[in-house]
PDB file of C-alpha atoms and ligand atoms in Angstrom:
ATOM      1  CA  MET A   1      48.645  -8.879   8.307  1.00 68.00           C
ATOM      2  CA  PRO A   2      48.840 -10.766   5.014  1.00 73.00           C
ATOM      3  CA  GLU A   3      45.479 -11.401   3.363  1.00 88.00           C
ATOM      4  CA  ILE A   4      44.501 -15.044   3.638  1.00 95.00           C
ATOM      5  CA  TRP A   5      42.283 -16.772   1.074  1.00 96.00           C
ATOM      6  CA  GLY A   6      41.200 -20.312   0.316  1.00 97.00           C
ATOM      7  CA  THR A   7      44.109 -20.455  -2.099  1.00 97.00           C
ATOM      8  CA  THR A   8      46.771 -19.228   0.334  1.00 98.00           C
ATOM      9  CA  ARG A   9      49.734 -21.584   0.655  1.00 98.00           C
ATOM     10  CA  VAL A  10      51.368 -22.119   4.021  1.00 98.00           C
ATOM     11  CA  LEU A  11      54.993 -21.982   5.130  1.00 98.00           C
ATOM     12  CA  GLY A  12      56.250 -21.860   8.692  1.00 98.00           C
ATOM     13  CA  VAL A  13      58.943 -22.221  11.281  1.00 98.00           C
ATOM     14  CA  ILE A  14      59.083 -24.761  14.084  1.00 98.00           C
ATOM     15  CA  GLY A  15      61.038 -24.346  17.299  1.00 98.00           C
ATOM     16  CA  HIS A  16      60.924 -24.704  21.053  1.00 98.00           C
ATOM     17  CA  PRO A  17      60.779 -21.903  21.920  1.00 97.00           C
ATOM     18  CA  VAL A  18      59.786 -20.309  18.617  1.00 97.00           C
ATOM     19  CA  ARG A  19      58.443 -16.980  19.851  1.00 96.00           C
ATOM     20  CA  HIS A  20      61.808 -15.197  19.495  1.00 94.00           C
ATOM     21  CA  SER A  21      62.128 -16.123  15.814  1.00 96.00           C
ATOM     22  CA  PHE A  22      62.720 -13.265  13.401  1.00 96.00           C
ATOM     23  CA  SER A  23      61.645 -15.387  10.454  1.00 97.00           C
ATOM     24  CA  PRO A  24      57.861 -14.679  10.467  1.00 98.00           C
ATOM     25  CA  PRO A  25      58.138 -10.886   9.983  1.00 97.00           C
ATOM     26  CA  MET A  26      61.080 -11.263   7.587  1.00 98.00           C
ATOM     27  CA  GLN A  27      59.501 -13.979   5.416  1.00 98.00           C
ATOM     28  CA  ASN A  28      55.999 -12.456   5.363  1.00 98.00           C
ATOM     29  CA  ALA A  29      57.445  -9.122   4.233  1.00 98.00           C
ATOM     30  CA  ALA A  30      59.392 -10.934   1.506  1.00 98.00           C
ATOM     31  CA  LEU A  31      56.299 -12.880   0.355  1.00 98.00           C
ATOM     32  CA  ALA A  32      54.276  -9.635   0.260  1.00 97.00           C
ATOM     33  CA  ALA A  33      57.022  -7.863  -1.707  1.00 98.00           C
ATOM     34  CA  LEU A  34      56.937 -10.699  -4.245  1.00 98.00           C
ATOM     35  CA  GLY A  35      53.119 -10.492  -4.404  1.00 97.00           C
ATOM     36  CA  LEU A  36      52.824 -14.194  -3.564  1.00 98.00           C
ATOM     37  CA  ASP A  37      49.693 -15.768  -2.047  1.00 98.00           C
ATOM     38  CA  TYR A  38      51.601 -17.393   0.827  1.00 98.00           C
ATOM     39  CA  VAL A  39      51.689 -16.986   4.590  1.00 98.00           C
ATOM     40  CA  TYR A  40      54.543 -17.893   6.979  1.00 98.00           C
ATOM     41  CA  VAL A  41      53.486 -18.996  10.467  1.00 98.00           C
ATOM     42  CA  PRO A  42      55.327 -19.881  13.719  1.00 98.00           C
ATOM     43  CA  PHE A  43      54.633 -23.314  15.270  1.00 98.00           C
ATOM     44  CA  GLU A  44      55.710 -24.190  18.799  1.00 98.00           C
ATOM     45  CA  VAL A  45      56.677 -27.882  18.529  1.00 98.00           C
ATOM     46  CA  LEU A  46      58.007 -29.941  21.432  1.00 98.00           C
ATOM     47  CA  PRO A  47      60.860 -32.343  20.584  1.00 98.00           C
ATOM     48  CA  ALA A  48      58.689 -35.408  21.209  1.00 98.00           C
ATOM     49  CA  ALA A  49      56.075 -34.069  18.766  1.00 98.00           C
ATOM     50  CA  LEU A  50      58.498 -33.545  15.877  1.00 98.00           C
ATOM     51  CA  PRO A  51      57.573 -36.708  13.897  1.00 98.00           C
ATOM     52  CA  ALA A  52      53.858 -35.948  14.303  1.00 98.00           C
ATOM     53  CA  ALA A  53      54.394 -32.319  13.241  1.00 98.00           C
ATOM     54  CA  LEU A  54      56.250 -33.417  10.105  1.00 98.00           C
ATOM     55  CA  GLU A  55      53.456 -35.842   9.187  1.00 98.00           C
ATOM     56  CA  GLY A  56      50.793 -33.244   9.987  1.00 98.00           C
ATOM     57  CA  PHE A  57      52.476 -30.647   7.802  1.00 98.00           C
ATOM     58  CA  ARG A  58      52.807 -33.155   4.996  1.00 98.00           C
ATOM     59  CA  ALA A  59      49.140 -34.182   5.310  1.00 98.00           C
ATOM     60  CA  ALA A  60      47.966 -30.564   5.476  1.00 98.00           C
ATOM     61  CA  GLY A  61      49.853 -29.658   2.317  1.00 98.00           C
ATOM     62  CA  LEU A  62      52.347 -27.140   3.687  1.00 98.00           C
ATOM     63  CA  VAL A  63      54.843 -26.062   1.056  1.00 98.00           C
ATOM     64  CA  GLY A  64      57.689 -26.255   3.551  1.00 98.00           C
ATOM     65  CA  PHE A  65      59.050 -24.967   6.816  1.00 98.00           C
ATOM     66  CA  ASN A  66      62.133 -23.818   8.670  1.00 98.00           C
ATOM     67  CA  ALA A  67      63.403 -25.441  11.835  1.00 98.00           C
ATOM     68  CA  THR A  68      65.284 -23.887  14.686  1.00 97.00           C
ATOM     69  CA  ILE A  69      66.463 -25.067  18.111  1.00 95.00           C
ATOM     70  CA  PRO A  70      66.142 -27.915  19.138  1.00 97.00           C
ATOM     71  CA  HIS A  71      64.948 -29.673  15.968  1.00 97.00           C
ATOM     72  CA  LYS A  72      67.719 -29.293  13.409  1.00 97.00           C
ATOM     73  CA  GLU A  73      69.543 -32.547  14.119  1.00 97.00           C
ATOM     74  CA  ALA A  74      66.512 -34.764  14.737  1.00 98.00           C
ATOM     75  CA  LEU A  75      64.915 -33.616  11.475  1.00 98.00           C
ATOM     76  CA  LEU A  76      67.753 -35.060   9.405  1.00 98.00           C
ATOM     77  CA  GLU A  77      66.694 -38.525  10.584  1.00 98.00           C
ATOM     78  CA  LEU A  78      63.051 -37.903   9.678  1.00 98.00           C
ATOM     79  CA  VAL A  79      63.147 -36.391   6.187  1.00 98.00           C
ATOM     80  CA  ASP A  80      62.848 -38.577   3.072  1.00 98.00           C
ATOM     81  CA  ASP A  81      65.836 -37.053   1.345  1.00 98.00           C
ATOM     82  CA  ALA A  82      68.541 -34.537   2.226  1.00 98.00           C
ATOM     83  CA  THR A  83      70.891 -32.238   0.330  1.00 98.00           C
ATOM     84  CA  ASP A  84      74.668 -32.721   0.557  1.00 96.00           C
ATOM     85  CA  GLU A  85      74.836 -29.621   2.766  1.00 96.00           C
ATOM     86  CA  ALA A  86      72.346 -31.129   5.243  1.00 97.00           C
ATOM     87  CA  ARG A  87      74.140 -34.482   5.313  1.00 96.00           C
ATOM     88  CA  LEU A  88      77.575 -32.939   5.755  1.00 95.00           C
ATOM     89  CA  THR A  89      76.463 -30.647   8.585  1.00 96.00           C
ATOM     90  CA  GLY A  90      74.184 -33.257  10.142  1.00 95.00           C
ATOM     91  CA  THR A  91      71.359 -30.727  10.399  1.00 96.00           C
ATOM     92  CA  VAL A  92      68.224 -29.587   8.572  1.00 98.00           C
ATOM     93  CA  ASN A  93      66.913 -26.024   8.895  1.00 98.00           C
ATOM     94  CA  THR A  94      64.662 -26.067   5.818  1.00 98.00           C
ATOM     95  CA  VAL A  95      62.170 -28.692   4.683  1.00 98.00           C
ATOM     96  CA  HIS A  96      60.492 -28.581   1.282  1.00 98.00           C
ATOM     97  CA  PHE A  97      57.637 -30.943   0.431  1.00 98.00           C
ATOM     98  CA  VAL A  98      57.990 -32.034  -3.188  1.00 97.00           C
ATOM     99  CA  ASP A  99      55.271 -34.438  -4.426  1.00 96.00           C
ATOM    100  CA  GLY A 100      54.631 -35.369  -0.801  1.00 94.00           C
ATOM    101  CA  ARG A 101      58.281 -36.175  -0.059  1.00 98.00           C
ATOM    102  CA  ALA A 102      60.117 -34.143   2.580  1.00 98.00           C
ATOM    103  CA  LEU A 103      63.437 -32.825   1.297  1.00 98.00           C
ATOM    104  CA  GLY A 104      65.758 -31.537   4.038  1.00 98.00           C
ATOM    105  CA  ASP A 105      68.285 -28.788   3.409  1.00 98.00           C
ATOM    106  CA  SER A 106      70.633 -26.696   5.520  1.00 98.00           C
ATOM    107  CA  THR A 107      70.790 -23.065   4.393  1.00 98.00           C
ATOM    108  CA  ASP A 108      72.749 -21.714   7.393  1.00 98.00           C
ATOM    109  CA  GLY A 109      76.220 -22.312   5.939  1.00 98.00           C
ATOM    110  CA  PRO A 110      75.272 -21.403   2.350  1.00 98.00           C
ATOM    111  CA  GLY A 111      73.511 -18.320   3.762  1.00 98.00           C
ATOM    112  CA  PHE A 112      76.676 -17.322   5.557  1.00 98.00           C
ATOM    113  CA  VAL A 113      78.739 -17.709   2.370  1.00 98.00           C
ATOM    114  CA  ALA A 114      76.077 -15.848   0.341  1.00 97.00           C
ATOM    115  CA  GLY A 115      76.284 -12.995   2.869  1.00 97.00           C
ATOM    116  CA  LEU A 116      80.033 -12.759   2.303  1.00 97.00           C
ATOM    117  CA  ALA A 117      79.577 -12.869  -1.466  1.00 96.00           C
ATOM    118  CA  ALA A 118      76.926 -10.123  -1.309  1.00 95.00           C
ATOM    119  CA  ALA A 119      79.425  -7.977   0.619  1.00 94.00           C
ATOM    120  CA  GLY A 120      82.061  -8.662  -2.044  1.00 94.00           C
ATOM    121  CA  VAL A 121      84.215 -10.836   0.222  1.00 94.00           C
ATOM    122  CA  GLU A 122      86.052 -13.618  -1.625  1.00 89.00           C
ATOM    123  CA  VAL A 123      86.330 -17.009   0.058  1.00 94.00           C
ATOM    124  CA  ALA A 124      88.069 -19.159  -2.536  1.00 95.00           C
ATOM    125  CA  ASP A 125      91.677 -20.015  -1.614  1.00 94.00           C
ATOM    126  CA  ARG A 126      91.539 -17.680   1.359  1.00 93.00           C
ATOM    127  CA  PRO A 127      92.928 -18.572   4.809  1.00 93.00           C
ATOM    128  CA  VAL A 128      90.261 -18.382   7.500  1.00 95.00           C
ATOM    129  CA  LEU A 129      90.412 -18.255  11.293  1.00 95.00           C
ATOM    130  CA  LEU A 130      87.219 -19.878  12.583  1.00 97.00           C
ATOM    131  CA  LEU A 131      86.392 -19.170  16.220  1.00 97.00           C
ATOM    132  CA  GLY A 132      84.127 -21.803  17.770  1.00 98.00           C
ATOM    133  CA  ALA A 133      83.352 -25.439  17.050  1.00 98.00           C
ATOM    134  CA  GLY A 134      79.611 -25.780  17.787  1.00 96.00           C
ATOM    135  CA  GLY A 135      76.670 -26.221  15.452  1.00 95.00           C
ATOM    136  CA  SER A 136      77.107 -22.865  13.718  1.00 96.00           C
ATOM    137  CA  ALA A 137      80.834 -23.456  13.182  1.00 97.00           C
ATOM    138  CA  ARG A 138      80.069 -26.845  11.655  1.00 97.00           C
ATOM    139  CA  ALA A 139      77.531 -25.416   9.196  1.00 97.00           C
ATOM    140  CA  ILE A 140      79.807 -22.525   8.253  1.00 98.00           C
ATOM    141  CA  GLY A 141      82.908 -24.728   8.027  1.00 98.00           C
ATOM    142  CA  VAL A 142      81.210 -27.230   5.713  1.00 98.00           C
ATOM    143  CA  SER A 143      80.042 -24.452   3.387  1.00 98.00           C
ATOM    144  CA  LEU A 144      83.404 -22.681   3.409  1.00 98.00           C
ATOM    145  CA  VAL A 145      85.112 -25.913   2.345  1.00 98.00           C
ATOM    146  CA  ARG A 146      82.503 -26.405  -0.378  1.00 97.00           C
ATOM    147  CA  ALA A 147      83.199 -22.813  -1.508  1.00 97.00           C
ATOM    148  CA  GLY A 148      86.902 -23.650  -1.913  1.00 97.00           C
ATOM    149  CA  VAL A 149      88.324 -21.889   1.128  1.00 97.00           C
ATOM    150  CA  GLY A 150      92.108 -22.029   1.566  1.00 94.00           C
ATOM    151  CA  ARG A 151      93.274 -23.094   5.000  1.00 93.00           C
ATOM    152  CA  LEU A 152      90.776 -23.228   7.891  1.00 96.00           C
ATOM    153  CA  THR A 153      92.299 -22.695  11.329  1.00 95.00           C
ATOM    154  CA  ILE A 154      89.858 -23.591  14.109  1.00 96.00           C
ATOM    155  CA  ALA A 155      90.139 -22.197  17.654  1.00 96.00           C
ATOM    156  CA  ASN A 156      87.696 -23.192  20.366  1.00 97.00           C
ATOM    157  CA  ARG A 157      87.487 -23.024  24.173  1.00 97.00           C
ATOM    158  CA  THR A 158      87.035 -26.805  24.319  1.00 97.00           C
ATOM    159  CA  ALA A 159      89.923 -28.206  22.272  1.00 96.00           C
ATOM    160  CA  ALA A 160      88.305 -31.626  21.796  1.00 97.00           C
ATOM    161  CA  ARG A 161      85.389 -30.064  19.901  1.00 98.00           C
ATOM    162  CA  ALA A 162      87.820 -28.183  17.654  1.00 98.00           C
ATOM    163  CA  ASP A 163      89.624 -31.477  16.916  1.00 98.00           C
ATOM    164  CA  GLU A 164      86.310 -33.141  16.114  1.00 98.00           C
ATOM    165  CA  LEU A 165      85.275 -30.370  13.705  1.00 98.00           C
ATOM    166  CA  ALA A 166      88.714 -30.352  12.041  1.00 98.00           C
ATOM    167  CA  ALA A 167      88.463 -34.125  11.510  1.00 98.00           C
ATOM    168  CA  ARG A 168      85.020 -33.726   9.951  1.00 97.00           C
ATOM    169  CA  LEU A 169      86.201 -30.980   7.580  1.00 98.00           C
ATOM    170  CA  ASN A 170      89.379 -32.866   6.706  1.00 98.00           C
ATOM    171  CA  GLY A 171      87.106 -35.778   5.777  1.00 97.00           C
ATOM    172  CA  GLN A 172      85.407 -33.409   3.346  1.00 96.00           C
ATOM    173  CA  ARG A 173      88.728 -32.157   1.916  1.00 97.00           C
ATOM    174  CA  ALA A 174      91.939 -33.679   3.236  1.00 98.00           C
ATOM    175  CA  GLY A 175      94.275 -31.228   4.938  1.00 97.00           C
ATOM    176  CA  VAL A 176      91.983 -28.191   4.804  1.00 98.00           C
ATOM    177  CA  ALA A 177      91.550 -27.753   8.584  1.00 97.00           C
ATOM    178  CA  GLU A 178      93.927 -27.391  11.502  1.00 96.00           C
ATOM    179  CA  VAL A 179      93.460 -26.481  15.163  1.00 96.00           C
ATOM    180  CA  THR A 180      95.090 -23.744  17.197  1.00 95.00           C
ATOM    181  CA  PRO A 181      94.608 -22.925  20.891  1.00 94.00           C
ATOM    182  CA  LEU A 182      92.123 -20.110  21.493  1.00 92.00           C
ATOM    183  CA  GLU A 183      94.689 -18.302  23.683  1.00 89.00           C
ATOM    184  CA  SER A 184      97.104 -17.889  20.772  1.00 87.00           C
ATOM    185  CA  ALA A 185      94.493 -17.526  18.021  1.00 88.00           C
ATOM    186  CA  ALA A 186      95.170 -13.797  17.634  1.00 85.00           C
ATOM    187  CA  ASP A 187      98.626 -14.748  16.283  1.00 83.00           C
ATOM    188  CA  ALA A 188      96.938 -16.769  13.540  1.00 77.00           C
ATOM    189  CA  VAL A 189      95.495 -13.610  11.980  1.00 79.00           C
ATOM    190  CA  GLY A 190      97.760 -13.463   8.940  1.00 75.00           C
ATOM    191  CA  GLU A 191      97.758 -11.754   5.582  1.00 68.00           C
ATOM    192  CA  GLU A 192      94.395 -11.593   3.765  1.00 69.00           C
ATOM    193  CA  ALA A 193      92.861 -12.552   7.071  1.00 87.00           C
ATOM    194  CA  LEU A 194      89.251 -13.582   7.271  1.00 94.00           C
ATOM    195  CA  VAL A 195      88.264 -13.999  10.926  1.00 96.00           C
ATOM    196  CA  ILE A 196      84.855 -15.532  11.693  1.00 97.00           C
ATOM    197  CA  ASN A 197      83.311 -15.647  15.150  1.00 98.00           C
ATOM    198  CA  THR A 198      80.733 -18.416  15.491  1.00 98.00           C
ATOM    199  CA  THR A 199      80.734 -18.454  19.308  1.00 97.00           C
ATOM    200  CA  SER A 200      78.133 -16.707  21.411  1.00 97.00           C
ATOM    201  CA  VAL A 201      80.810 -14.604  23.130  1.00 97.00           C
ATOM    202  CA  GLY A 202      79.879 -10.909  22.940  1.00 97.00           C
ATOM    203  CA  MET A 203      76.160 -11.580  22.764  1.00 96.00           C
ATOM    204  CA  HIS A 204      73.751  -9.621  24.974  1.00 94.00           C
ATOM    205  CA  PRO A 205      73.936  -9.335  27.987  1.00 94.00           C
ATOM    206  CA  ARG A 206      77.718 -10.068  28.093  1.00 95.00           C
ATOM    207  CA  THR A 207      78.526  -7.407  25.517  1.00 96.00           C
ATOM    208  CA  ASP A 208      81.854  -6.503  27.157  1.00 97.00           C
ATOM    209  CA  ALA A 209      83.361  -9.863  26.118  1.00 97.00           C
ATOM    210  CA  ALA A 210      85.152 -10.825  22.909  1.00 97.00           C
ATOM    211  CA  PRO A 211      86.222 -14.311  21.768  1.00 95.00           C
ATOM    212  CA  LEU A 212      89.757 -13.027  21.188  1.00 92.00           C
ATOM    213  CA  GLU A 213      91.743  -9.825  21.620  1.00 91.00           C
ATOM    214  CA  LEU A 214      92.520  -8.649  18.105  1.00 90.00           C
ATOM    215  CA  ARG A 215      95.888  -6.913  18.039  1.00 87.00           C
ATOM    216  CA  ARG A 216      96.197  -6.377  14.320  1.00 85.00           C
ATOM    217  CA  VAL A 217      94.287  -7.110  11.173  1.00 83.00           C
ATOM    218  CA  PRO A 218      96.304  -6.812   7.976  1.00 78.00           C
ATOM    219  CA  GLU A 219      95.095  -4.401   5.316  1.00 78.00           C
ATOM    220  CA  GLY A 220      92.318  -6.061   3.350  1.00 81.00           C
ATOM    221  CA  GLY A 221      91.337  -8.159   6.353  1.00 91.00           C
ATOM    222  CA  THR A 222      87.713  -8.902   7.167  1.00 95.00           C
ATOM    223  CA  VAL A 223      86.149  -9.813  10.503  1.00 96.00           C
ATOM    224  CA  VAL A 224      82.711 -11.436  10.587  1.00 97.00           C
ATOM    225  CA  ASP A 225      80.531 -12.078  13.627  1.00 98.00           C
ATOM    226  CA  ILE A 226      77.398 -14.227  13.570  1.00 97.00           C
ATOM    227  CA  VAL A 227      76.164 -12.588  16.787  1.00 97.00           C
ATOM    228  CA  TYR A 228      73.407 -10.101  15.882  1.00 94.00           C
ATOM    229  CA  ASN A 229      72.502  -8.767  19.347  1.00 93.00           C
ATOM    230  CA  PRO A 230      74.230  -6.333  19.475  1.00 95.00           C
ATOM    231  CA  LEU A 231      74.853  -5.731  15.764  1.00 96.00           C
ATOM    232  CA  GLU A 232      78.296  -4.342  16.517  1.00 97.00           C
ATOM    233  CA  THR A 233      79.938  -6.686  19.009  1.00 97.00           C
ATOM    234  CA  LYS A 234      83.087  -5.818  20.913  1.00 97.00           C
ATOM    235  CA  LEU A 235      85.029  -7.932  18.402  1.00 97.00           C
ATOM    236  CA  LEU A 236      83.609  -6.005  15.444  1.00 97.00           C
ATOM    237  CA  ARG A 237      84.161  -2.637  17.115  1.00 97.00           C
ATOM    238  CA  ARG A 238      87.803  -3.488  17.709  1.00 95.00           C
ATOM    239  CA  ALA A 239      88.157  -4.771  14.139  1.00 94.00           C
ATOM    240  CA  ARG A 240      86.642  -1.558  12.778  1.00 95.00           C
ATOM    241  CA  GLU A 241      89.021   0.524  14.892  1.00 93.00           C
ATOM    242  CA  LEU A 242      91.934  -1.498  13.504  1.00 91.00           C
ATOM    243  CA  GLY A 243      90.780  -0.676   9.975  1.00 91.00           C
ATOM    244  CA  ALA A 244      89.294  -4.060   9.050  1.00 92.00           C
ATOM    245  CA  ARG A 245      86.192  -4.635   7.012  1.00 93.00           C
ATOM    246  CA  THR A 246      83.387  -5.908   9.259  1.00 96.00           C
ATOM    247  CA  ILE A 247      80.241  -7.936   8.582  1.00 97.00           C
ATOM    248  CA  ASN A 248      77.627  -8.411  11.296  1.00 97.00           C
ATOM    249  CA  GLY A 249      75.327 -11.306  12.181  1.00 96.00           C
ATOM    250  CA  CYS A 250      72.353  -9.879  10.304  1.00 97.00           C
ATOM    251  CA  GLU A 251      73.747 -11.067   6.967  1.00 97.00           C
ATOM    252  CA  MET A 252      73.694 -14.799   7.709  1.00 97.00           C
ATOM    253  CA  LEU A 253      70.170 -14.517   9.098  1.00 97.00           C
ATOM    254  CA  VAL A 254      68.915 -12.710   5.999  1.00 98.00           C
ATOM    255  CA  HIS A 255      70.614 -14.993   3.507  1.00 98.00           C
ATOM    256  CA  GLN A 256      69.703 -18.326   5.147  1.00 98.00           C
ATOM    257  CA  GLY A 257      66.087 -17.140   4.938  1.00 98.00           C
ATOM    258  CA  ALA A 258      66.494 -15.928   1.369  1.00 98.00           C
ATOM    259  CA  LEU A 259      67.838 -19.317   0.246  1.00 98.00           C
ATOM    260  CA  ALA A 260      64.929 -21.125   1.925  1.00 98.00           C
ATOM    261  CA  LEU A 261      62.427 -18.771   0.269  1.00 98.00           C
ATOM    262  CA  ALA A 262      64.031 -19.339  -3.130  1.00 98.00           C
ATOM    263  CA  ARG A 263      63.766 -23.109  -2.658  1.00 98.00           C
ATOM    264  CA  TRP A 264      60.067 -23.001  -1.701  1.00 98.00           C
ATOM    265  CA  THR A 265      58.835 -20.454  -4.244  1.00 98.00           C
ATOM    266  CA  GLY A 266      61.349 -20.567  -7.092  1.00 98.00           C
ATOM    267  CA  CYS A 267      61.448 -16.749  -6.910  1.00 98.00           C
ATOM    268  CA  GLU A 268      64.407 -14.428  -6.568  1.00 98.00           C
ATOM    269  CA  PRO A 269      64.276 -13.387  -2.895  1.00 98.00           C
ATOM    270  CA  PRO A 270      63.974  -9.653  -2.128  1.00 98.00           C
ATOM    271  CA  VAL A 271      67.087  -9.567   0.057  1.00 98.00           C
ATOM    272  CA  ALA A 272      66.989  -5.802   0.656  1.00 98.00           C
ATOM    273  CA  VAL A 273      63.406  -5.992   1.962  1.00 98.00           C
ATOM    274  CA  MET A 274      64.308  -8.917   4.221  1.00 98.00           C
ATOM    275  CA  ARG A 275      67.338  -7.081   5.621  1.00 98.00           C
ATOM    276  CA  GLU A 276      65.295  -3.916   6.238  1.00 98.00           C
ATOM    277  CA  VAL A 277      62.621  -5.825   8.189  1.00 98.00           C
ATOM    278  CA  LEU A 278      65.197  -7.759  10.162  1.00 97.00           C
ATOM    279  CA  LEU A 279      67.102  -4.607  11.112  1.00 97.00           C
ATOM    280  CA  ALA A 280      63.836  -2.945  12.198  1.00 97.00           C
ATOM    281  CA  GLU A 281      62.950  -5.986  14.353  1.00 95.00           C
ATOM    282  CA  LEU A 282      66.449  -6.072  15.837  1.00 94.00           C
ATOM    283  CA  ALA A 283      66.226  -2.370  16.678  1.00 94.00           C
ATOM    284  CA  LYS A 284      62.843  -2.920  18.383  1.00 92.00           C
ATOM    285  CA  ARG A 285      64.255  -5.711  20.515  1.00 86.00           C
ATOM    286  CA  ALA A 286      67.741  -4.179  20.992  1.00 79.00           C
ATOM    287  CA  GLY A 287      69.314  -5.283  24.240  1.00 66.00           C
ATOM    288  CA  GLY A 288      66.391  -7.538  24.992  1.00 62.00           C
ATOM    289  CA  GLY A 289      68.104 -10.787  23.989  1.00 53.00           C
TER     290      GLY A 289
HETATM  291  P1  LIG B 301      75.705 -22.937  18.094  1.00 62.29           P
HETATM  292  O1  LIG B 301      74.754 -23.936  17.538  1.00 62.29           O
HETATM  293  O2  LIG B 301      75.160 -21.541  18.160  1.00 62.29           O
HETATM  294  O3  LIG B 301      77.034 -22.987  17.422  1.00 62.29           O
HETATM  295  P2  LIG B 301      76.819 -24.399  20.305  1.00 62.29           P
HETATM  296  O4  LIG B 301      76.848 -25.635  19.460  1.00 62.29           O
HETATM  297  O5  LIG B 301      76.372 -24.492  21.719  1.00 62.29           O
HETATM  298  O6  LIG B 301      75.888 -23.309  19.643  1.00 62.29           O
HETATM  299  O7  LIG B 301      78.279 -23.727  20.240  1.00 62.29           O
HETATM  300  C1  LIG B 301      78.607 -22.580  20.955  1.00 62.29           C
HETATM  301  C2  LIG B 301      80.050 -22.182  20.653  1.00 62.29           C
HETATM  302  O8  LIG B 301      80.363 -21.025  21.430  1.00 62.29           O
HETATM  303  C3  LIG B 301      81.059 -23.250  21.047  1.00 62.29           C
HETATM  304  O9  LIG B 301      82.183 -23.140  20.221  1.00 62.29           O
HETATM  305  C4  LIG B 301      81.410 -22.809  22.490  1.00 62.29           C
HETATM  306  O10 LIG B 301      82.649 -23.278  22.950  1.00 62.29           O
HETATM  307  P3  LIG B 301      82.764 -24.727  23.691  1.00 62.29           P
HETATM  308  O11 LIG B 301      82.785 -25.734  22.598  1.00 62.29           O
HETATM  309  O12 LIG B 301      84.028 -24.632  24.455  1.00 62.29           O
HETATM  310  O13 LIG B 301      81.548 -24.818  24.576  1.00 62.29           O
HETATM  311  C5  LIG B 301      81.459 -21.325  22.309  1.00 62.29           C
HETATM  312  N1  LIG B 301      81.310 -20.603  23.581  1.00 62.29           N
HETATM  313  C6  LIG B 301      80.160 -20.400  24.261  1.00 62.29           C
HETATM  314  N2  LIG B 301      80.411 -19.668  25.383  1.00 62.29           N
HETATM  315  C7  LIG B 301      81.749 -19.419  25.407  1.00 62.29           C
HETATM  316  C8  LIG B 301      82.624 -18.700  26.280  1.00 62.29           C
HETATM  317  N3  LIG B 301      82.152 -18.101  27.383  1.00 62.29           N
HETATM  318  N4  LIG B 301      83.925 -18.632  25.960  1.00 62.29           N
HETATM  319  C9  LIG B 301      84.405 -19.232  24.846  1.00 62.29           C
HETATM  320  N5  LIG B 301      83.633 -19.928  23.969  1.00 62.29           N
HETATM  321  C10 LIG B 301      82.321 -20.014  24.241  1.00 62.29           C
END
């Protein structure tokens, strides 16, 4: 338990449900490692109560908060100002109160890119195969384009959603995105391949499933999965067996939190501490969903 004083500043996470969130243990460990007089608390907030929660947090002087399902889209409409990342993805996962004004940011995509950078994986000018076209794919796609990715090939079960995401990303940078059918996506794994799974396929309890059957990954290829339960999905296991570099879903989770913490406190986030706590929590809950 962190020590709480009259001076302690408050951060938090809102969600519905929020009880599965990994952020409280991860952020409180980070705040303790930095020696900061802050506490990070979970708040169960129903969708209809979101405007009241935002006003209550503002009135009570919270420094900021994270948002998870189902609030990320609605929050964008409620904040006073939003970063480019939040506007482009249409979501807010981090709010920072600055002089009473609520600034909305989205650290999911930047966190994903930061996770790649921390692992020494270059994004600039690189061709990417993006599996999925939901909210996570949108956040990651927007940030990859901002990071100067080469060509983005999107494959999704529902083709119309892939078309929609490609149109959005092409609006950000003309010609960057194209769509390929999921059935033939394995053929799109070319030289210098960077394959990113943003779908939930492979997640507990359906761990015997993979979003595509990898046949080959060229030397120097990297396969990334945002699923973190299990840490090594069927897709990542296959990629490892084929000799590819693999990055699991823990990295995005750690780095989206680290970027939020940096925004709120101005401190360099202790990424190693955050990863260690997250891995310990994941191990405790392994298989539990
Ligand atoms: P998130 O916010 O986590 O991205 P989402 O917006 O619901 O969640 O998106 C889930 C993604 O996983 C989508 O790309 C979805 O494909 P559809 O657009 O066809 O729904 C994909 N997905 C989920 N279950 C799937 C399955 N069994 N097979 C293939 N794709 C699946």
